[in-house]
Amino acid sequence: RAMSQLKLKKYRLAVTDCDAAIQLDDAYTKAYLRRGIARRRLCECSGAVADLKVVIEREPHNKEAKEHLRCAQIELEKMMPTEGAAKPKPKPKKGSFM
């Protein structure tokens, strides 16, 4: 069912279906893959990365998982503020001249 939800772009429902499948059988790797894809589409990149890493650990040659993991990691990096990035300047206190 989760695959159909993905095809229909009903990502939240896909995550719910995968959660249920994983709860029934933790060894069901496809559920982790599909949940990782759905989470990535929902911009839940840290969850997507975690799920996709499980898939890669179990199936090291899974090209689809590797590609989604690569993309999720890039998207996650874009969402994280970079160290040393330009910080907004503090506003001068009332009565002080700058």
Tab-separated table of N, CA, C and O in Angstrom:
chain	number	residue	atom	x	y	z
A	1	ARG	N	0.810	-1.202	0.000
A	1	ARG	CA	0.000	0.000	0.000
A	1	ARG	C	0.854	1.267	0.000
A	1	ARG	O	0.482	2.244	-0.630
A	2	ALA	N	1.952	1.241	0.709
A	2	ALA	CA	2.791	2.436	0.804
A	2	ALA	C	3.289	2.870	-0.573
A	2	ALA	O	3.365	4.069	-0.855
A	3	MET	N	3.614	1.917	-1.425
A	3	MET	CA	4.079	2.252	-2.772
A	3	MET	C	2.994	2.998	-3.539
A	3	MET	O	3.274	3.972	-4.230
A	4	SER	N	1.745	2.556	-3.399
A	4	SER	CA	0.641	3.254	-4.087
A	4	SER	C	0.501	4.667	-3.552
A	4	SER	O	0.258	5.605	-4.313
A	5	GLN	N	0.665	4.813	-2.228
A	5	GLN	CA	0.557	6.151	-1.627
A	5	GLN	C	1.671	7.063	-2.159
A	5	GLN	O	1.439	8.243	-2.423
A	6	LEU	N	2.856	6.509	-2.325
A	6	LEU	CA	3.958	7.295	-2.893
A	6	LEU	C	3.621	7.745	-4.313
A	6	LEU	O	3.846	8.905	-4.678
A	7	LYS	N	3.105	6.814	-5.121
A	7	LYS	CA	2.761	7.136	-6.509
A	7	LYS	C	1.685	8.227	-6.576
A	7	LYS	O	1.680	9.048	-7.483
A	8	LEU	N	0.772	8.204	-5.589
A	8	LEU	CA	-0.308	9.198	-5.541
A	8	LEU	C	0.117	10.489	-4.834
A	8	LEU	O	-0.685	11.400	-4.662
A	9	LYS	N	1.379	10.542	-4.420
A	9	LYS	CA	1.947	11.692	-3.708
A	9	LYS	C	1.248	11.958	-2.377
A	9	LYS	O	1.161	13.085	-1.919
A	10	LYS	N	0.784	10.878	-1.757
A	10	LYS	CA	0.176	10.964	-0.428
A	10	LYS	C	1.232	10.485	0.570
A	10	LYS	O	1.144	9.394	1.125
A	11	TYR	N	2.212	11.338	0.768
A	11	TYR	CA	3.399	10.951	1.511
A	11	TYR	C	3.128	10.687	2.989
A	11	TYR	O	3.706	9.768	3.568
A	12	ARG	N	2.262	11.465	3.608
A	12	ARG	CA	1.946	11.248	5.024
A	12	ARG	C	1.304	9.872	5.213
A	12	ARG	O	1.635	9.158	6.155
A	13	LEU	N	0.397	9.490	4.305
A	13	LEU	CA	-0.228	8.167	4.381
A	13	LEU	C	0.797	7.054	4.135
A	13	LEU	O	0.730	5.989	4.765
A	14	ALA	N	1.743	7.312	3.260
A	14	ALA	CA	2.798	6.330	2.996
A	14	ALA	C	3.630	6.094	4.254
A	14	ALA	O	3.958	4.950	4.585
A	15	VAL	N	3.962	7.170	4.961
A	15	VAL	CA	4.730	7.041	6.207
A	15	VAL	C	3.942	6.214	7.223
A	15	VAL	O	4.481	5.312	7.861
A	16	THR	N	2.649	6.499	7.329
A	16	THR	CA	1.797	5.765	8.269
A	16	THR	C	1.758	4.275	7.924
A	16	THR	O	1.873	3.421	8.819
A	17	ASP	N	1.607	3.954	6.654
A	17	ASP	CA	1.597	2.552	6.224
A	17	ASP	C	2.935	1.869	6.522
A	17	ASP	O	2.972	0.716	6.971
A	18	CYS	N	4.020	2.574	6.272
A	18	CYS	CA	5.345	2.002	6.529
A	18	CYS	C	5.582	1.803	8.025
A	18	CYS	O	6.160	0.792	8.427
A	19	ASP	N	5.120	2.753	8.837
A	19	ASP	CA	5.236	2.604	10.288
A	19	ASP	C	4.554	1.312	10.742
A	19	ASP	O	5.106	0.551	11.539
A	20	ALA	N	3.353	1.080	10.206
A	20	ALA	CA	2.597	-0.128	10.568
A	20	ALA	C	3.328	-1.391	10.108
A	20	ALA	O	3.419	-2.372	10.852
A	21	ALA	N	3.869	-1.353	8.896
A	21	ALA	CA	4.585	-2.514	8.357
A	21	ALA	C	5.836	-2.819	9.184
A	21	ALA	O	6.117	-3.985	9.486
A	22	ILE	N	6.555	-1.783	9.572
A	22	ILE	CA	7.780	-1.962	10.363
A	22	ILE	C	7.433	-2.481	11.754
A	22	ILE	O	8.150	-3.315	12.317
A	23	GLN	N	6.319	-2.011	12.292
A	23	GLN	CA	5.899	-2.487	13.606
A	23	GLN	C	5.572	-3.987	13.560
A	23	GLN	O	5.877	-4.721	14.491
A	24	LEU	N	4.996	-4.425	12.459
A	24	LEU	CA	4.676	-5.847	12.294
A	24	LEU	C	5.918	-6.691	12.023
A	24	LEU	O	6.029	-7.817	12.499
A	25	ASP	N	6.841	-6.140	11.208
A	25	ASP	CA	8.038	-6.894	10.828
A	25	ASP	C	9.207	-5.935	10.641
A	25	ASP	O	9.347	-5.313	9.580
A	26	ASP	N	10.037	-5.821	11.668
A	26	ASP	CA	11.171	-4.898	11.649
A	26	ASP	C	12.181	-5.230	10.554
A	26	ASP	O	12.966	-4.383	10.146
A	27	ALA	N	12.137	-6.438	10.039
A	27	ALA	CA	13.089	-6.860	9.011
A	27	ALA	C	12.625	-6.495	7.597
A	27	ALA	O	13.340	-6.757	6.631
A	28	TYR	N	11.464	-5.876	7.473
A	28	TYR	CA	10.911	-5.535	6.157
A	28	TYR	C	11.615	-4.279	5.622
A	28	TYR	O	11.198	-3.157	5.844
A	29	THR	N	12.693	-4.509	4.911
A	29	THR	CA	13.564	-3.429	4.439
A	29	THR	C	12.860	-2.477	3.481
A	29	THR	O	13.109	-1.271	3.504
A	30	LYS	N	11.970	-3.005	2.641
A	30	LYS	CA	11.265	-2.133	1.689
A	30	LYS	C	10.445	-1.068	2.405
A	30	LYS	O	10.274	0.036	1.898
A	31	ALA	N	9.941	-1.388	3.584
A	31	ALA	CA	9.174	-0.400	4.344
A	31	ALA	C	10.081	0.760	4.752
A	31	ALA	O	9.665	1.917	4.708
A	32	TYR	N	11.323	0.458	5.129
A	32	TYR	CA	12.271	1.512	5.469
A	32	TYR	C	12.596	2.364	4.240
A	32	TYR	O	12.700	3.590	4.332
A	33	LEU	N	12.770	1.709	3.106
A	33	LEU	CA	13.055	2.433	1.869
A	33	LEU	C	11.909	3.373	1.527
A	33	LEU	O	12.117	4.564	1.281
A	34	ARG	N	10.700	2.845	1.534
A	34	ARG	CA	9.547	3.658	1.150
A	34	ARG	C	9.280	4.766	2.162
A	34	ARG	O	8.917	5.874	1.795
A	35	ARG	N	9.484	4.472	3.442
A	35	ARG	CA	9.301	5.519	4.449
A	35	ARG	C	10.373	6.596	4.292
A	35	ARG	O	10.085	7.788	4.413
A	36	GLY	N	11.598	6.182	3.971
A	36	GLY	CA	12.668	7.153	3.731
A	36	GLY	C	12.352	8.062	2.562
A	36	GLY	O	12.554	9.280	2.625
A	37	ILE	N	11.818	7.496	1.494
A	37	ILE	CA	11.442	8.292	0.321
A	37	ILE	C	10.316	9.256	0.680
A	37	ILE	O	10.366	10.445	0.346
A	38	ALA	N	9.297	8.750	1.376
A	38	ALA	CA	8.166	9.602	1.764
A	38	ALA	C	8.623	10.723	2.687
A	38	ALA	O	8.224	11.884	2.508
A	39	ARG	N	9.480	10.403	3.649
A	39	ARG	CA	9.980	11.439	4.564
A	39	ARG	C	10.790	12.485	3.819
A	39	ARG	O	10.723	13.670	4.132
A	40	ARG	N	11.553	12.047	2.842
A	40	ARG	CA	12.329	13.006	2.053
A	40	ARG	C	11.394	13.958	1.316
A	40	ARG	O	11.615	15.167	1.277
A	41	ARG	N	10.327	13.425	0.744
A	41	ARG	CA	9.360	14.250	0.024
A	41	ARG	C	8.631	15.214	0.961
A	41	ARG	O	8.193	16.282	0.549
A	42	LEU	N	8.532	14.839	2.242
A	42	LEU	CA	7.891	15.694	3.242
A	42	LEU	C	8.892	16.660	3.886
A	42	LEU	O	8.561	17.364	4.830
A	43	CYS	N	10.123	16.669	3.386
A	43	CYS	CA	11.218	17.496	3.922
A	43	CYS	C	11.570	17.126	5.355
A	43	CYS	O	12.013	17.966	6.130
A	44	GLU	N	11.356	15.865	5.713
A	44	GLU	CA	11.788	15.335	7.010
A	44	GLU	C	13.105	14.596	6.771
A	44	GLU	O	13.199	13.379	6.902
A	45	CYS	N	14.110	15.382	6.391
A	45	CYS	CA	15.348	14.792	5.887
A	45	CYS	C	16.122	13.986	6.914
A	45	CYS	O	16.726	12.968	6.565
A	46	SER	N	16.118	14.381	8.185
A	46	SER	CA	16.881	13.605	9.164
A	46	SER	C	16.254	12.216	9.344
A	46	SER	O	16.970	11.219	9.447
A	47	GLY	N	14.923	12.135	9.345
A	47	GLY	CA	14.251	10.840	9.416
A	47	GLY	C	14.495	10.021	8.168
A	47	GLY	O	14.687	8.799	8.234
A	48	ALA	N	14.494	10.694	7.018
A	48	ALA	CA	14.755	10.015	5.751
A	48	ALA	C	16.159	9.420	5.743
A	48	ALA	O	16.349	8.266	5.349
A	49	VAL	N	17.128	10.195	6.198
A	49	VAL	CA	18.519	9.716	6.234
A	49	VAL	C	18.623	8.486	7.134
A	49	VAL	O	19.247	7.484	6.762
A	50	ALA	N	17.983	8.530	8.291
A	50	ALA	CA	18.036	7.391	9.221
A	50	ALA	C	17.443	6.137	8.576
A	50	ALA	O	18.038	5.052	8.651
A	51	ASP	N	16.279	6.278	7.936
A	51	ASP	CA	15.638	5.126	7.289
A	51	ASP	C	16.497	4.577	6.150
A	51	ASP	O	16.670	3.363	6.015
A	52	LEU	N	17.016	5.464	5.351
A	52	LEU	CA	17.791	5.031	4.186
A	52	LEU	C	19.116	4.388	4.592
A	52	LEU	O	19.601	3.483	3.915
A	53	LYS	N	19.672	4.823	5.705
A	53	LYS	CA	20.893	4.184	6.204
A	53	LYS	C	20.619	2.744	6.634
A	53	LYS	O	21.470	1.870	6.459
A	54	VAL	N	19.440	2.503	7.184
A	54	VAL	CA	19.053	1.134	7.544
A	54	VAL	C	19.025	0.269	6.287
A	54	VAL	O	19.538	-0.855	6.272
A	55	VAL	N	18.464	0.810	5.215
A	55	VAL	CA	18.374	0.061	3.952
A	55	VAL	C	19.772	-0.249	3.422
A	55	VAL	O	20.059	-1.402	3.061
A	56	ILE	N	20.647	0.749	3.402
A	56	ILE	CA	22.013	0.563	2.884
A	56	ILE	C	22.777	-0.449	3.739
A	56	ILE	O	23.550	-1.260	3.222
A	57	GLU	N	22.549	-0.415	5.051
A	57	GLU	CA	23.209	-1.362	5.948
A	57	GLU	C	22.792	-2.795	5.617
A	57	GLU	O	23.613	-3.702	5.612
A	58	ARG	N	21.514	-2.969	5.315
A	58	ARG	CA	20.991	-4.309	5.019
A	58	ARG	C	21.221	-4.728	3.573
A	58	ARG	O	21.369	-5.904	3.279
A	59	GLU	N	21.167	-3.749	2.678
A	59	GLU	CA	21.324	-4.020	1.244
A	59	GLU	C	22.350	-3.046	0.659
A	59	GLU	O	21.976	-2.035	0.050
A	60	PRO	N	23.633	-3.303	0.849
A	60	PRO	CA	24.675	-2.358	0.434
A	60	PRO	C	24.683	-2.005	-1.060
A	60	PRO	O	25.220	-0.970	-1.438
A	61	HIS	N	24.072	-2.831	-1.896
A	61	HIS	CA	24.104	-2.566	-3.338
A	61	HIS	C	22.804	-1.943	-3.851
A	61	HIS	O	22.620	-1.849	-5.071
A	62	ASN	N	21.938	-1.505	-2.967
A	62	ASN	CA	20.651	-0.929	-3.362
A	62	ASN	C	20.874	0.480	-3.915
A	62	ASN	O	21.070	1.437	-3.168
A	63	LYS	N	20.857	0.588	-5.243
A	63	LYS	CA	21.145	1.863	-5.912
A	63	LYS	C	20.082	2.925	-5.621
A	63	LYS	O	20.403	4.097	-5.458
A	64	GLU	N	18.834	2.501	-5.572
A	64	GLU	CA	17.745	3.451	-5.303
A	64	GLU	C	17.922	4.078	-3.922
A	64	GLU	O	17.816	5.300	-3.761
A	65	ALA	N	18.232	3.269	-2.937
A	65	ALA	CA	18.435	3.773	-1.575
A	65	ALA	C	19.643	4.704	-1.515
A	65	ALA	O	19.590	5.753	-0.862
A	66	LYS	N	20.710	4.333	-2.208
A	66	LYS	CA	21.916	5.168	-2.218
A	66	LYS	C	21.626	6.548	-2.807
A	66	LYS	O	22.079	7.567	-2.287
A	67	GLU	N	20.871	6.583	-3.892
A	67	GLU	CA	20.566	7.856	-4.537
A	67	GLU	C	19.667	8.721	-3.650
A	67	GLU	O	19.906	9.919	-3.500
A	68	HIS	N	18.653	8.124	-3.055
A	68	HIS	CA	17.774	8.885	-2.166
A	68	HIS	C	18.532	9.358	-0.927
A	68	HIS	O	18.305	10.475	-0.451
A	69	LEU	N	19.439	8.535	-0.418
A	69	LEU	CA	20.251	8.927	0.736
A	69	LEU	C	21.135	10.115	0.376
A	69	LEU	O	21.218	11.084	1.136
A	70	ARG	N	21.769	10.051	-0.777
A	70	ARG	CA	22.629	11.150	-1.223
A	70	ARG	C	21.836	12.454	-1.306
A	70	ARG	O	22.255	13.492	-0.786
A	71	CYS	N	20.660	12.388	-1.911
A	71	CYS	CA	19.822	13.585	-2.061
A	71	CYS	C	19.322	14.095	-0.708
A	71	CYS	O	19.314	15.299	-0.459
A	72	ALA	N	18.922	13.179	0.165
A	72	ALA	CA	18.422	13.571	1.488
A	72	ALA	C	19.525	14.253	2.299
A	72	ALA	O	19.269	15.230	3.006
A	73	GLN	N	20.754	13.756	2.184
A	73	GLN	CA	21.868	14.365	2.907
A	73	GLN	C	22.163	15.769	2.383
A	73	GLN	O	22.429	16.682	3.173
A	74	ILE	N	22.071	15.949	1.075
A	74	ILE	CA	22.283	17.279	0.490
A	74	ILE	C	21.189	18.234	0.970
A	74	ILE	O	21.461	19.361	1.376
A	75	GLU	N	19.938	17.760	0.940
A	75	GLU	CA	18.819	18.595	1.378
A	75	GLU	C	18.932	18.936	2.859
A	75	GLU	O	18.633	20.046	3.267
A	76	LEU	N	19.405	17.990	3.653
A	76	LEU	CA	19.581	18.213	5.082
A	76	LEU	C	20.647	19.273	5.325
A	76	LEU	O	20.477	20.159	6.166
A	77	GLU	N	21.736	19.206	4.573
A	77	GLU	CA	22.806	20.205	4.698
A	77	GLU	C	22.303	21.598	4.353
A	77	GLU	O	22.673	22.573	4.994
A	78	LYS	N	21.447	21.696	3.343
A	78	LYS	CA	20.903	22.994	2.945
A	78	LYS	C	20.011	23.581	4.035
A	78	LYS	O	19.912	24.785	4.176
A	79	MET	N	19.360	22.690	4.793
A	79	MET	CA	18.453	23.144	5.842
A	79	MET	C	19.200	23.581	7.101
A	79	MET	O	18.694	24.366	7.882
A	80	MET	N	20.407	23.061	7.304
A	80	MET	CA	21.192	23.370	8.496
A	80	MET	C	21.939	24.685	8.298
A	80	MET	O	22.524	24.906	7.247
A	81	PRO	N	21.924	25.553	9.316
A	81	PRO	CA	22.722	26.777	9.190
A	81	PRO	C	24.199	26.419	9.249
A	81	PRO	O	24.596	25.538	10.016
A	82	THR	N	24.987	27.051	8.409
A	82	THR	CA	26.410	26.741	8.364
A	82	THR	C	27.144	27.498	9.459
A	82	THR	O	26.770	28.608	9.832
A	83	GLU	N	28.200	26.887	9.982
A	83	GLU	CA	29.004	27.547	11.006
A	83	GLU	C	29.754	28.698	10.364
A	83	GLU	O	30.229	28.607	9.250
A	84	GLY	N	29.844	29.780	11.076
A	84	GLY	CA	30.564	30.933	10.570
A	84	GLY	C	29.776	31.729	9.543
A	84	GLY	O	30.296	32.623	8.907
A	85	ALA	N	28.512	31.390	9.371
A	85	ALA	CA	27.683	32.134	8.421
A	85	ALA	C	27.464	33.535	8.961
A	85	ALA	O	27.568	33.788	10.158
A	86	ALA	N	27.163	34.409	8.070
A	86	ALA	CA	26.932	35.799	8.456
A	86	ALA	C	25.783	35.869	9.457
A	86	ALA	O	24.675	35.452	9.174
A	87	LYS	N	26.097	36.373	10.636
A	87	LYS	CA	25.083	36.522	11.667
A	87	LYS	C	24.561	37.951	11.614
A	87	LYS	O	25.310	38.879	11.301
A	88	PRO	N	23.286	38.135	11.917
A	88	PRO	CA	22.778	39.501	11.898
A	88	PRO	C	23.474	40.338	12.963
A	88	PRO	O	23.764	39.868	14.050
A	89	LYS	N	23.767	41.587	12.597
A	89	LYS	CA	24.440	42.478	13.536
A	89	LYS	C	23.462	42.866	14.629
A	89	LYS	O	22.286	43.114	14.355
A	90	PRO	N	23.954	42.954	15.866
A	90	PRO	CA	23.062	43.373	16.944
A	90	PRO	C	22.652	44.825	16.745
A	90	PRO	O	23.433	45.649	16.274
A	91	LYS	N	21.431	45.123	17.106
A	91	LYS	CA	20.950	46.494	16.977
A	91	LYS	C	21.612	47.353	18.041
A	91	LYS	O	21.803	46.905	19.173
A	92	PRO	N	21.980	48.584	17.689
A	92	PRO	CA	22.586	49.450	18.691
A	92	PRO	C	21.579	49.770	19.795
A	92	PRO	O	20.380	49.873	19.545
A	93	LYS	N	22.101	49.893	21.003
A	93	LYS	CA	21.242	50.219	22.136
A	93	LYS	C	20.785	51.653	22.020
A	93	LYS	O	21.464	52.507	21.441
A	94	LYS	N	19.637	51.900	22.561
A	94	LYS	CA	19.066	53.241	22.507
A	94	LYS	C	20.006	54.222	23.187
A	94	LYS	O	20.496	53.990	24.284
A	95	GLY	N	20.282	55.285	22.499
A	95	GLY	CA	21.130	56.317	23.068
A	95	GLY	C	22.609	56.149	22.728
A	95	GLY	O	23.390	57.009	23.031
A	96	SER	N	22.985	55.045	22.103
A	96	SER	CA	24.392	54.884	21.736
A	96	SER	C	24.564	55.228	20.263
A	96	SER	O	23.647	55.110	19.464
A	97	PHE	N	25.755	55.698	19.920
A	97	PHE	CA	26.033	56.094	18.547
A	97	PHE	C	27.030	55.150	17.941
A	97	PHE	O	28.026	54.804	18.527
A	98	MET	N	26.732	54.711	16.723
A	98	MET	CA	27.650	53.816	16.013
A	98	MET	C	27.895	54.330	14.651
A	98	MET	O	27.199	54.780	13.918
